[in-house]
Coordinates of C-alpha atoms and ligand atoms in Angstrom, one line a residue:
M1 CA -5.4 -20.4 31.9
A2 CA -2.9 -22.0 29.5
N3 CA -0.1 -19.7 28.2
P4 CA -1.3 -17.6 25.2
P5 CA 0.2 -18.5 21.9
A6 CA 3.5 -16.8 21.1
L7 CA 3.6 -15.1 17.7
F8 CA 7.0 -14.7 16.1
N9 CA 8.4 -12.7 13.2
V10 CA 8.8 -14.9 10.0
I11 CA 11.8 -14.3 7.9
A12 CA 12.8 -16.5 5.0
G13 CA 10.6 -19.3 6.3
R14 CA 12.0 -19.2 9.9
T15 CA 10.5 -17.9 13.1
V16 CA 12.5 -15.1 14.6
D17 CA 12.4 -13.8 18.2
G18 CA 11.7 -10.1 18.8
V19 CA 13.7 -7.7 20.8
R20 CA 10.9 -7.8 23.4
T21 CA 7.3 -9.1 23.5
F22 CA 3.9 -7.4 24.0
V23 CA 0.5 -8.9 24.7
R24 CA -2.7 -8.7 22.7
T25 CA -5.8 -8.7 24.8
S26 CA -9.2 -9.7 23.6
P27 CA -11.7 -6.9 23.0
V28 CA -14.4 -9.4 24.0
D29 CA -13.5 -9.7 27.7
G30 CA -10.0 -8.3 28.2
S31 CA -8.2 -11.7 28.4
V32 CA -4.7 -12.1 27.0
V33 CA -4.9 -13.8 23.6
A34 CA -1.3 -13.7 22.3
E35 CA 2.2 -12.8 23.2
V36 CA 3.8 -11.0 20.2
H37 CA 7.5 -10.8 19.4
E38 CA 8.3 -7.2 18.4
A39 CA 10.8 -6.8 15.6
S40 CA 13.9 -4.7 16.3
R41 CA 15.5 -2.6 13.5
S42 CA 17.9 -5.5 12.9
V43 CA 15.1 -8.0 12.5
V44 CA 13.4 -5.7 10.0
D45 CA 16.7 -5.4 8.2
A46 CA 17.0 -9.2 8.0
A47 CA 13.4 -9.4 6.7
V48 CA 14.1 -6.8 3.9
R49 CA 17.4 -8.6 3.1
A50 CA 15.6 -12.0 2.9
A51 CA 12.9 -10.5 0.6
G52 CA 15.7 -9.0 -1.7
D53 CA 17.6 -12.3 -1.7
A54 CA 14.3 -14.2 -2.7
L55 CA 14.0 -11.9 -5.8
A56 CA 17.4 -13.1 -6.9
G57 CA 16.4 -16.8 -6.3
P58 CA 14.0 -19.2 -8.0
W59 CA 11.0 -16.8 -7.4
G60 CA 12.7 -14.2 -9.6
R61 CA 12.7 -16.8 -12.4
T62 CA 9.0 -17.8 -12.1
R63 CA 6.7 -16.9 -15.1
P64 CA 3.3 -15.4 -14.6
A65 CA 1.5 -18.7 -15.3
G66 CA 3.6 -20.4 -12.6
R67 CA 2.9 -17.6 -10.1
S68 CA -0.8 -17.7 -10.9
A69 CA -0.9 -21.5 -10.1
L70 CA 0.9 -20.9 -6.8
L71 CA -1.6 -18.2 -5.8
R72 CA -4.5 -20.4 -6.7
Q73 CA -3.0 -23.0 -4.4
V74 CA -2.8 -20.4 -1.6
A75 CA -6.5 -19.7 -2.1
R76 CA -7.4 -23.4 -1.9
L77 CA -5.3 -23.9 1.3
L78 CA -6.9 -20.8 2.9
E79 CA -10.3 -22.4 2.2
E80 CA -9.1 -25.7 3.7
R81 CA -7.8 -24.0 6.8
A82 CA -10.7 -21.5 7.0
D83 CA -11.6 -22.5 10.5
E84 CA -8.1 -21.6 11.8
F85 CA -8.2 -18.3 10.0
V86 CA -11.6 -17.5 11.4
A87 CA -10.4 -18.4 14.9
A88 CA -7.4 -16.1 14.5
E89 CA -9.4 -13.2 13.2
V90 CA -12.0 -13.6 16.0
R91 CA -9.4 -14.0 18.7
D92 CA -7.8 -10.6 17.7
T93 CA -10.9 -8.6 16.7
G94 CA -13.8 -10.2 18.7
K95 CA -16.0 -9.8 15.6
P96 CA -18.9 -12.2 15.1
L97 CA -17.7 -15.6 13.9
A98 CA -20.2 -15.6 11.0
L99 CA -18.8 -12.2 9.8
A100 CA -15.2 -13.4 10.0
R101 CA -16.1 -16.5 8.0
S102 CA -18.3 -14.9 5.3
L103 CA -16.4 -11.6 4.9
D104 CA -12.8 -11.7 6.0
V105 CA -11.7 -15.2 5.3
A106 CA -13.9 -15.7 2.1
R107 CA -12.5 -12.5 0.7
A108 CA -8.9 -13.5 1.5
S109 CA -9.1 -16.5 -0.8
A110 CA -11.0 -14.5 -3.4
N111 CA -8.1 -12.0 -3.3
F112 CA -5.6 -14.7 -4.2
D113 CA -7.9 -16.1 -7.0
H114 CA -8.3 -12.5 -8.3
G115 CA -4.5 -11.9 -8.2
A116 CA -4.0 -15.2 -10.0
D117 CA -6.5 -14.4 -12.7
F118 CA -6.2 -10.8 -13.2
L119 CA -2.5 -10.2 -13.3
Y120 CA -2.0 -13.3 -15.4
G121 CA -4.6 -12.1 -17.9
A122 CA -3.6 -8.4 -17.9
G123 CA -0.9 -8.7 -20.5
N124 CA 0.8 -5.7 -21.9
Q125 CA -1.6 -2.8 -21.9
D126 CA 0.6 -0.4 -23.9
S127 CA 1.6 -1.5 -27.4
Y128 CA 1.8 0.9 -30.4
S129 CA 2.7 0.8 -34.0
T130 CA 4.6 4.0 -34.5
E131 CA 5.1 6.1 -37.6
T132 CA 7.2 9.3 -37.3
A133 CA 6.8 12.4 -39.4
D134 CA 10.0 11.7 -41.2
G135 CA 8.8 8.2 -42.2
R136 CA 10.4 5.9 -39.7
R137 CA 8.4 2.9 -38.3
A138 CA 8.6 1.2 -35.0
L139 CA 6.9 -1.2 -32.7
N140 CA 6.6 0.0 -29.0
Y141 CA 5.5 -2.2 -26.2
A142 CA 5.7 -2.2 -22.4
Y143 CA 7.5 -5.1 -20.8
R144 CA 6.4 -5.3 -17.2
K145 CA 8.7 -6.3 -14.3
P146 CA 8.2 -6.5 -10.6
V147 CA 9.0 -3.5 -8.5
G148 CA 11.1 -5.5 -6.0
V149 CA 10.6 -5.6 -2.3
V150 CA 7.2 -4.3 -1.3
A151 CA 6.5 -3.2 2.3
V152 CA 2.8 -4.0 3.2
I153 CA 1.5 -2.1 6.3
V154 CA -2.1 -2.8 7.3
P155 CA -4.6 -1.9 10.0
W156 CA -6.7 -3.9 12.5
N157 CA -10.3 -3.6 11.2
L158 CA -10.2 -6.3 8.4
P159 CA -6.8 -7.7 9.0
L160 CA -6.6 -10.7 6.6
L161 CA -8.9 -9.2 4.0
L162 CA -6.8 -6.0 3.7
L163 CA -3.5 -7.8 3.9
T164 CA -4.3 -10.3 1.1
W165 CA -5.8 -7.5 -1.0
K166 CA -2.2 -6.2 -1.2
V167 CA -0.1 -9.4 -0.9
A168 CA -1.9 -11.3 -3.7
P169 CA -1.3 -8.7 -6.5
A170 CA 2.2 -8.0 -5.2
L171 CA 3.1 -11.6 -5.5
A172 CA 1.2 -12.1 -8.8
A173 CA 3.4 -9.4 -10.3
G174 CA 6.5 -11.2 -9.1
N175 CA 7.5 -9.0 -6.1
T176 CA 8.5 -10.2 -2.6
V177 CA 6.9 -8.7 0.5
V178 CA 7.6 -7.7 4.1
V179 CA 4.3 -7.3 5.9
K180 CA 3.7 -5.6 9.1
P181 CA 0.2 -6.3 10.5
S182 CA -1.4 -4.1 13.1
E183 CA -0.1 -4.6 16.7
F184 CA -3.8 -5.3 17.5
T185 CA -4.2 -8.1 15.0
P186 CA -1.0 -10.0 14.6
S187 CA -2.4 -13.6 14.3
S188 CA -3.8 -14.1 10.7
A189 CA -0.7 -12.6 9.0
T190 CA 1.5 -15.0 10.9
L191 CA -0.8 -18.0 10.0
L192 CA -0.7 -17.0 6.4
A193 CA 3.1 -17.6 6.4
E194 CA 2.4 -21.3 6.9
V195 CA -0.1 -21.4 4.0
I196 CA 2.2 -19.5 1.7
A197 CA 5.0 -22.0 2.5
D198 CA 2.7 -25.0 2.1
A199 CA 1.6 -23.8 -1.3
G200 CA 5.2 -24.1 -2.5
I201 CA 6.1 -20.4 -2.6
P202 CA 9.8 -20.1 -1.8
D203 CA 11.1 -18.9 1.5
G204 CA 11.7 -15.2 1.7
V205 CA 8.9 -14.2 -0.7
Y206 CA 6.5 -13.5 2.2
N207 CA 8.0 -12.2 5.5
V208 CA 6.3 -10.9 8.6
V209 CA 7.5 -8.4 11.1
H210 CA 5.5 -7.5 14.2
G211 CA 5.5 -4.3 16.1
L212 CA 4.0 -0.8 16.4
G213 CA 4.4 2.2 14.1
P214 CA 6.7 5.0 15.3
A215 CA 10.1 4.0 16.6
S216 CA 9.2 0.4 15.9
A217 CA 8.7 -2.1 13.0
G218 CA 6.5 0.2 11.0
E219 CA 9.0 3.1 11.0
F220 CA 12.0 0.7 10.5
L221 CA 10.3 -0.7 7.4
T222 CA 9.1 2.5 5.8
T223 CA 12.5 4.2 6.2
H224 CA 14.5 1.2 4.9
P225 CA 16.5 1.9 1.7
G226 CA 16.0 -1.8 0.6
V227 CA 12.2 -1.3 0.3
D228 CA 11.2 -0.5 -3.3
A229 CA 7.5 0.4 -2.7
I230 CA 5.2 0.9 0.2
T231 CA 1.6 0.0 0.2
F232 CA -0.3 1.1 3.3
T233 CA -3.9 1.1 4.7
G234 CA -4.7 3.0 7.8
E235 CA -5.3 6.4 9.2
S236 CA -4.8 9.6 7.1
A237 CA -2.3 11.0 9.7
T238 CA -0.3 7.8 9.6
G239 CA -0.3 8.1 5.8
S240 CA 1.3 11.6 6.2
A241 CA 4.0 10.2 8.5
I242 CA 4.8 7.3 6.1
M243 CA 5.0 9.7 3.1
A244 CA 7.5 11.8 5.0
A245 CA 9.4 8.6 6.0
A246 CA 9.5 7.4 2.4
A247 CA 10.6 10.8 1.0
P248 CA 14.4 10.6 1.5
N249 CA 14.5 7.3 -0.4
L250 CA 11.8 8.5 -2.9
T251 CA 10.0 5.2 -2.3
P252 CA 6.7 5.0 -4.3
V253 CA 3.6 4.8 -2.1
S254 CA 0.0 3.6 -2.4
F255 CA -2.3 4.7 0.4
E256 CA -5.8 3.6 1.3
L257 CA -6.8 6.0 4.2
G258 CA -9.7 7.2 6.3
G259 CA -13.1 8.3 5.3
K260 CA -16.1 10.4 6.4
N261 CA -18.5 8.7 4.0
A262 CA -21.9 10.2 3.1
A263 CA -25.2 8.5 2.2
L264 CA -27.7 10.5 0.2
V265 CA -31.3 9.3 0.7
F266 CA -33.8 10.8 -1.8
A267 CA -37.5 10.9 -1.1
D268 CA -38.1 8.8 -4.2
T269 CA -36.2 5.8 -2.8
D270 CA -37.6 2.5 -1.6
L271 CA -37.5 3.6 2.1
E272 CA -37.3 0.2 3.6
R273 CA -34.4 -0.8 1.5
A274 CA -32.6 2.6 2.1
V275 CA -33.1 2.2 5.9
S276 CA -31.8 -1.3 6.1
G277 CA -29.0 -0.6 3.6
T278 CA -27.9 2.4 5.6
A279 CA -28.1 0.5 8.9
R280 CA -25.7 -2.1 7.3
S281 CA -23.4 0.7 6.0
V282 CA -23.2 2.4 9.5
F283 CA -23.0 -0.6 11.8
T284 CA -21.2 -3.4 10.0
N285 CA -18.2 -4.5 11.9
A286 CA -19.2 -2.1 14.6
G287 CA -18.7 0.8 12.2
Q288 CA -15.0 -0.2 11.8
V289 CA -14.8 -0.3 8.0
C290 CA -13.2 2.5 6.1
L291 CA -16.3 2.5 3.8
C292 CA -18.8 2.8 6.6
T293 CA -21.2 5.7 6.4
E294 CA -20.9 8.3 9.2
R295 CA -22.9 11.2 7.5
V296 CA -26.4 10.5 6.3
Y297 CA -28.3 13.2 4.4
V298 CA -32.0 12.6 4.0
E299 CA -34.5 14.5 1.8
R300 CA -36.7 16.5 4.2
P301 CA -40.2 14.9 3.5
I302 CA -38.9 11.4 4.7
F303 CA -36.4 12.6 7.3
D304 CA -38.4 11.8 10.5
E305 CA -39.6 8.4 9.2
F306 CA -36.0 7.5 8.1
V307 CA -34.5 8.4 11.5
A308 CA -37.1 6.4 13.3
G309 CA -36.5 3.4 11.0
L310 CA -32.7 3.6 11.5
A311 CA -33.1 3.8 15.3
E312 CA -35.3 0.6 15.1
Q313 CA -32.6 -1.2 13.2
A314 CA -30.0 -0.1 15.7
A315 CA -32.2 -1.4 18.5
D316 CA -32.4 -4.8 16.8
L317 CA -28.6 -5.3 16.8
V318 CA -27.4 -7.8 19.4
A319 CA -24.1 -7.3 21.1
G320 CA -22.5 -10.5 22.4
R321 CA -19.9 -13.2 22.2
P322 CA -18.4 -13.9 18.7
D323 CA -19.5 -17.5 18.8
D324 CA -23.1 -16.8 19.8
P325 CA -25.2 -17.1 16.6
R326 CA -27.5 -14.3 17.8
T327 CA -24.6 -11.8 17.9
S328 CA -24.8 -9.1 15.2
L329 CA -22.6 -6.4 16.9
G330 CA -19.0 -7.2 18.0
P331 CA -16.8 -5.0 20.2
L332 CA -14.6 -2.1 19.1
I333 CA -11.0 -3.2 18.7
S334 CA -9.8 -2.0 22.1
R335 CA -10.7 -0.1 25.2
E336 CA -8.5 2.7 24.0
H337 CA -10.5 3.0 20.8
R338 CA -13.7 2.8 22.8
E339 CA -12.5 5.8 24.8
K340 CA -12.0 7.7 21.5
V341 CA -15.5 6.8 20.3
Q342 CA -16.9 7.8 23.7
S343 CA -15.1 11.1 23.5
Y344 CA -16.7 11.9 20.2
C345 CA -20.1 11.1 21.7
D346 CA -19.4 13.5 24.5
I347 CA -18.4 16.2 22.0
A348 CA -21.6 15.5 20.0
V349 CA -23.7 16.1 23.0
K350 CA -21.8 19.3 23.9
E351 CA -22.2 20.4 20.3
G352 CA -26.0 20.1 20.7
A353 CA -26.8 16.7 19.2
T354 CA -30.0 14.9 19.8
V355 CA -29.2 11.3 20.6
H356 CA -31.7 8.8 19.0
S357 CA -29.9 5.7 20.2
G358 CA -26.7 4.6 21.9
G359 CA -24.1 7.1 23.0
G360 CA -22.1 4.9 25.3
P361 CA -20.8 1.4 26.1
V362 CA -23.0 -1.7 26.2
S363 CA -23.1 -3.3 29.6
F364 CA -23.7 -7.0 30.1
G365 CA -23.2 -7.6 33.9
D366 CA -20.7 -10.4 33.1
A367 CA -17.2 -11.0 31.8
L368 CA -18.0 -9.0 28.6
D369 CA -17.9 -5.8 30.6
G370 CA -14.1 -6.3 30.4
G371 CA -14.4 -5.9 26.6
A372 CA -14.9 -2.9 24.4
Y373 CA -18.5 -3.0 23.2
F374 CA -20.2 0.2 22.2
A375 CA -23.9 0.8 21.5
P376 CA -25.0 1.8 18.0
T377 CA -25.4 5.5 18.0
I378 CA -27.5 7.9 15.9
W379 CA -27.3 11.7 16.2
T380 CA -29.3 14.5 14.6
G381 CA -29.2 18.3 15.0
L382 CA -25.6 19.0 14.4
D383 CA -24.0 21.6 12.2
Q384 CA -22.4 20.5 8.9
H385 CA -19.1 21.6 10.3
A386 CA -19.4 20.3 13.9
Q387 CA -16.3 18.3 15.0
V388 CA -18.3 15.0 15.0
T389 CA -19.6 15.6 11.5
T390 CA -16.2 16.4 10.0
E391 CA -13.7 14.0 11.7
E392 CA -13.6 10.2 11.2
V393 CA -14.9 8.4 14.4
F394 CA -14.6 4.8 13.2
G395 CA -17.3 3.4 15.4
P396 CA -21.0 2.4 15.1
V397 CA -22.1 6.0 14.8
C398 CA -23.7 8.4 12.3
H399 CA -25.2 11.8 12.1
V400 CA -28.4 12.3 10.1
A401 CA -29.2 15.7 8.5
P402 CA -32.0 16.9 6.2
F403 CA -31.6 18.4 2.7
D404 CA -34.0 20.0 0.3
T405 CA -32.5 19.8 -3.2
E406 CA -30.3 17.5 -5.3
D407 CA -27.6 20.2 -5.6
E408 CA -27.6 20.8 -1.9
A409 CA -27.3 17.1 -1.2
V410 CA -24.3 16.8 -3.5
A411 CA -22.7 19.9 -2.0
L412 CA -23.1 18.6 1.5
A413 CA -21.7 15.2 0.6
N414 CA -18.6 16.8 -1.0
D415 CA -18.1 19.2 1.8
T416 CA -15.4 17.1 3.5
A417 CA -11.6 16.7 3.5
Y418 CA -12.1 13.0 2.8
G419 CA -13.2 11.3 -0.4
L420 CA -13.4 7.6 -0.1
A421 CA -17.0 6.3 -0.7
A422 CA -20.6 7.4 -0.9
T423 CA -24.0 5.8 -1.4
V424 CA -27.0 7.2 -3.2
W425 CA -30.5 5.9 -2.4
T426 CA -33.0 6.8 -5.1
G427 CA -35.7 5.2 -7.2
D428 CA -35.0 7.6 -10.2
V429 CA -32.5 6.1 -12.6
D430 CA -31.7 9.5 -14.1
R431 CA -31.0 11.0 -10.7
A432 CA -28.7 8.0 -10.0
H433 CA -26.6 8.7 -13.1
R434 CA -26.7 12.5 -12.5
V435 CA -25.6 12.4 -8.8
A436 CA -23.1 9.5 -8.5
P437 CA -20.5 10.9 -10.9
R438 CA -20.7 14.3 -9.2
L439 CA -19.6 12.9 -5.8
D440 CA -15.9 13.5 -5.1
V441 CA -15.1 10.0 -4.0
G442 CA -13.2 6.9 -5.2
L443 CA -16.3 4.7 -5.0
A444 CA -20.0 5.8 -5.4
W445 CA -22.7 3.1 -4.8
V446 CA -26.3 3.4 -6.0
N447 CA -28.9 1.6 -3.9
S448 CA -26.2 -0.6 -2.3
W449 CA -23.2 -0.5 -0.2
W450 CA -19.9 -2.5 -0.1
L451 CA -20.6 -4.4 -3.3
R452 CA -17.2 -4.9 -4.9
D453 CA -15.8 -6.2 -8.2
L454 CA -12.2 -6.8 -7.4
R455 CA -11.2 -5.8 -11.0
S456 CA -12.4 -2.2 -10.5
P457 CA -10.1 0.5 -9.1
F458 CA -10.3 1.1 -5.4
G459 CA -9.0 4.1 -3.4
G460 CA -9.9 7.5 -2.2
N461 CA -9.5 11.2 -2.9
G462 CA -8.2 14.0 -0.6
R463 CA -7.4 12.7 2.9
S464 CA -8.7 9.2 1.9
G465 CA -5.8 8.1 -0.2
V466 CA -3.1 8.3 -2.7
G467 CA -3.4 6.2 -5.9
R468 CA -5.6 3.3 -6.6
E469 CA -5.3 -0.5 -6.3
G470 CA -7.3 -3.3 -7.8
G471 CA -7.5 -4.4 -11.4
H472 CA -5.3 -2.4 -13.8
A473 CA -4.4 0.0 -11.0
A474 CA -2.8 -2.9 -9.1
V475 CA -0.8 -3.9 -12.2
D476 CA 0.4 -0.3 -12.4
F477 CA 1.5 -0.1 -8.8
Y478 CA 3.0 -3.5 -8.4
S479 CA 5.0 -3.6 -11.6
R480 CA 7.2 -1.3 -13.7
P481 CA 7.1 -1.0 -17.4
T482 CA 10.2 -0.9 -19.6
N483 CA 9.2 0.6 -23.0
V484 CA 10.9 -1.6 -25.6
C485 CA 11.1 0.3 -29.0
I486 CA 12.0 -1.7 -32.1
E487 CA 12.6 0.1 -35.3
I488 CA 11.2 -1.7 -38.3
H489 CA 13.5 -0.9 -41.3
R490 CA 12.1 -0.7 -44.8
S491 CA 13.2 -3.5 -47.1
Ligands
NAD501 P1 -3.2 3.2 11.9 O1 -2.8 4.2 10.9 O2 -3.1 3.6 13.3 O3 -2.3 1.9 11.8 C1 -2.3 1.2 10.6 C2 -0.9 0.5 10.5 O4 0.1 1.4 10.4 C3 -0.6 -0.4 11.7 O5 0.0 -1.6 11.3 C4 0.3 0.5 12.5 O6 1.2 -0.2 13.4 C5 1.1 1.2 11.4 N1 1.7 2.5 11.8 C6 1.2 3.4 12.6 N2 2.1 4.5 12.7 C7 3.1 4.2 11.8 C8 4.2 4.9 11.4 N3 4.6 6.1 11.8 N4 5.1 4.3 10.4 C9 4.8 3.1 9.9 N5 3.7 2.4 10.3 C10 2.8 2.9 11.2 O7 -4.7 2.7 11.5 P2 -5.6 1.8 12.3 O8 -6.1 2.5 13.5 O9 -5.0 0.5 12.5 O10 -6.8 1.6 11.3 C11 -8.0 2.4 11.2 C12 -7.8 3.4 10.1 O11 -7.6 2.7 8.8 C13 -9.1 4.2 9.9 O12 -8.7 5.6 9.6 C14 -9.7 3.6 8.6 O13 -10.5 4.5 7.9 C15 -8.5 3.3 7.8 N6 -8.8 2.3 6.8 C16 -8.8 2.6 5.5 C17 -9.1 1.7 4.5 C18 -9.1 2.1 3.0 O14 -9.2 1.1 2.2 N7 -9.2 3.3 2.7 C19 -9.4 0.4 4.9 C20 -9.4 0.0 6.2 C21 -9.1 1.0 7.2

């Protein structure tokens, strides 16, 4: 086989060697797909310096309209080179090609268009005509400025989508970024550097460092005093480590973390729609979406029918090669992650679960057995506080439990340390409006799942996150206001 592509760090428009290299293997068949240059502390230092220097250069003098035009150009170039981005995502993640095209890459260009539109249109939100008790008058307004150098640290499940969700508003607000993609998915962030340069964004505005978390690029970046803000998506435990790393410098953070999301299925729902919607919310991207449902609560009269329907949908999923149009289930990200998912399945059985489908790896009898495929898995019969029903598994798995009343359903859904997303399936409009706001989550869907308006705030409560991004929340995180107060003297 030809040598796998080498992926370098990108600093101020130049490719930079790492201190050593590591390989990325495909979760489809275990073959080596890339050799990645791991950034040392001094490489990370150079990246942060380049980002700081870029703020002082022409980029620092761009106006919002100019940045908006540049971001639109990034979106167009992403569309033109969509095939390359799809190939990069598929190489690293093994996800079905059609999913990478319609979800990951399409959302990446939408993120840049949204950044271009929204931040340009946001204007100054805080403007007040002031009259004091002693008769003085003033005009107060907020003048928004970039925060500075933003560290962007992202996970492997939706590499380009989650990266651009942060990079686009960060750049729209006039910041510069140093991004650290996951060690499992280094390709698309590296390719994006080419598109950003081709769009005419100056060198040093977008820099990429590769590596792992602790004692590697992730830690070097989050502890760096030259970083003015950290935006992170990943596991809750990593969020805690990054918050501790950021504390000495008091660096502001925005965290999008794990979930243990609930679906509430009421007996008044359109059952077919609820079953297929729940199958989508459990199994999309092999369950490796932070918003995926892992806890399903079903009103008792329809419980058996619902479980049977969901198991049928699971049986219809086809595991296979990403480029096979029949494939609807890709692999997990790695063999390591598959072992973790398997260990939860073993625990579920020990805890007394009934297994309605899956419970172990998919076997093919060919090269795909060297990959990390896992069968869609449905459990029932576990306690609300079993390990598998409280901890995030992050695979194509869910537990289904019955409930009897609306209050009980809400209490069960909220009985978790996480608080990212939930879905309510009901045919009763009053119930929908009663239940959704009672759910302690950042995002509550009714009769749908993963339907997003990029202008709305996104984030989680509890162990699911700190802060919000998207729309005005992104304006708040990626810029800082200076309150200008002008006294208006009486004539
Ligand atoms: P992870 O926390 O292991 O890694 C995420 C990133 O952080 C990687 O780039 C990694 O190298 C880096 N990292 C790890 N330790 C670090 C440290 N000590 N300092 C600095 N950087 C460090 O997460 P993952 O396994 O890549 O992703 C899966 C997790 O992400 C799941 O928990 C999932 O729910 C969560 N997630 C959340 C959202 C959301 O929007 N809330 C979206 C997608 C994924």
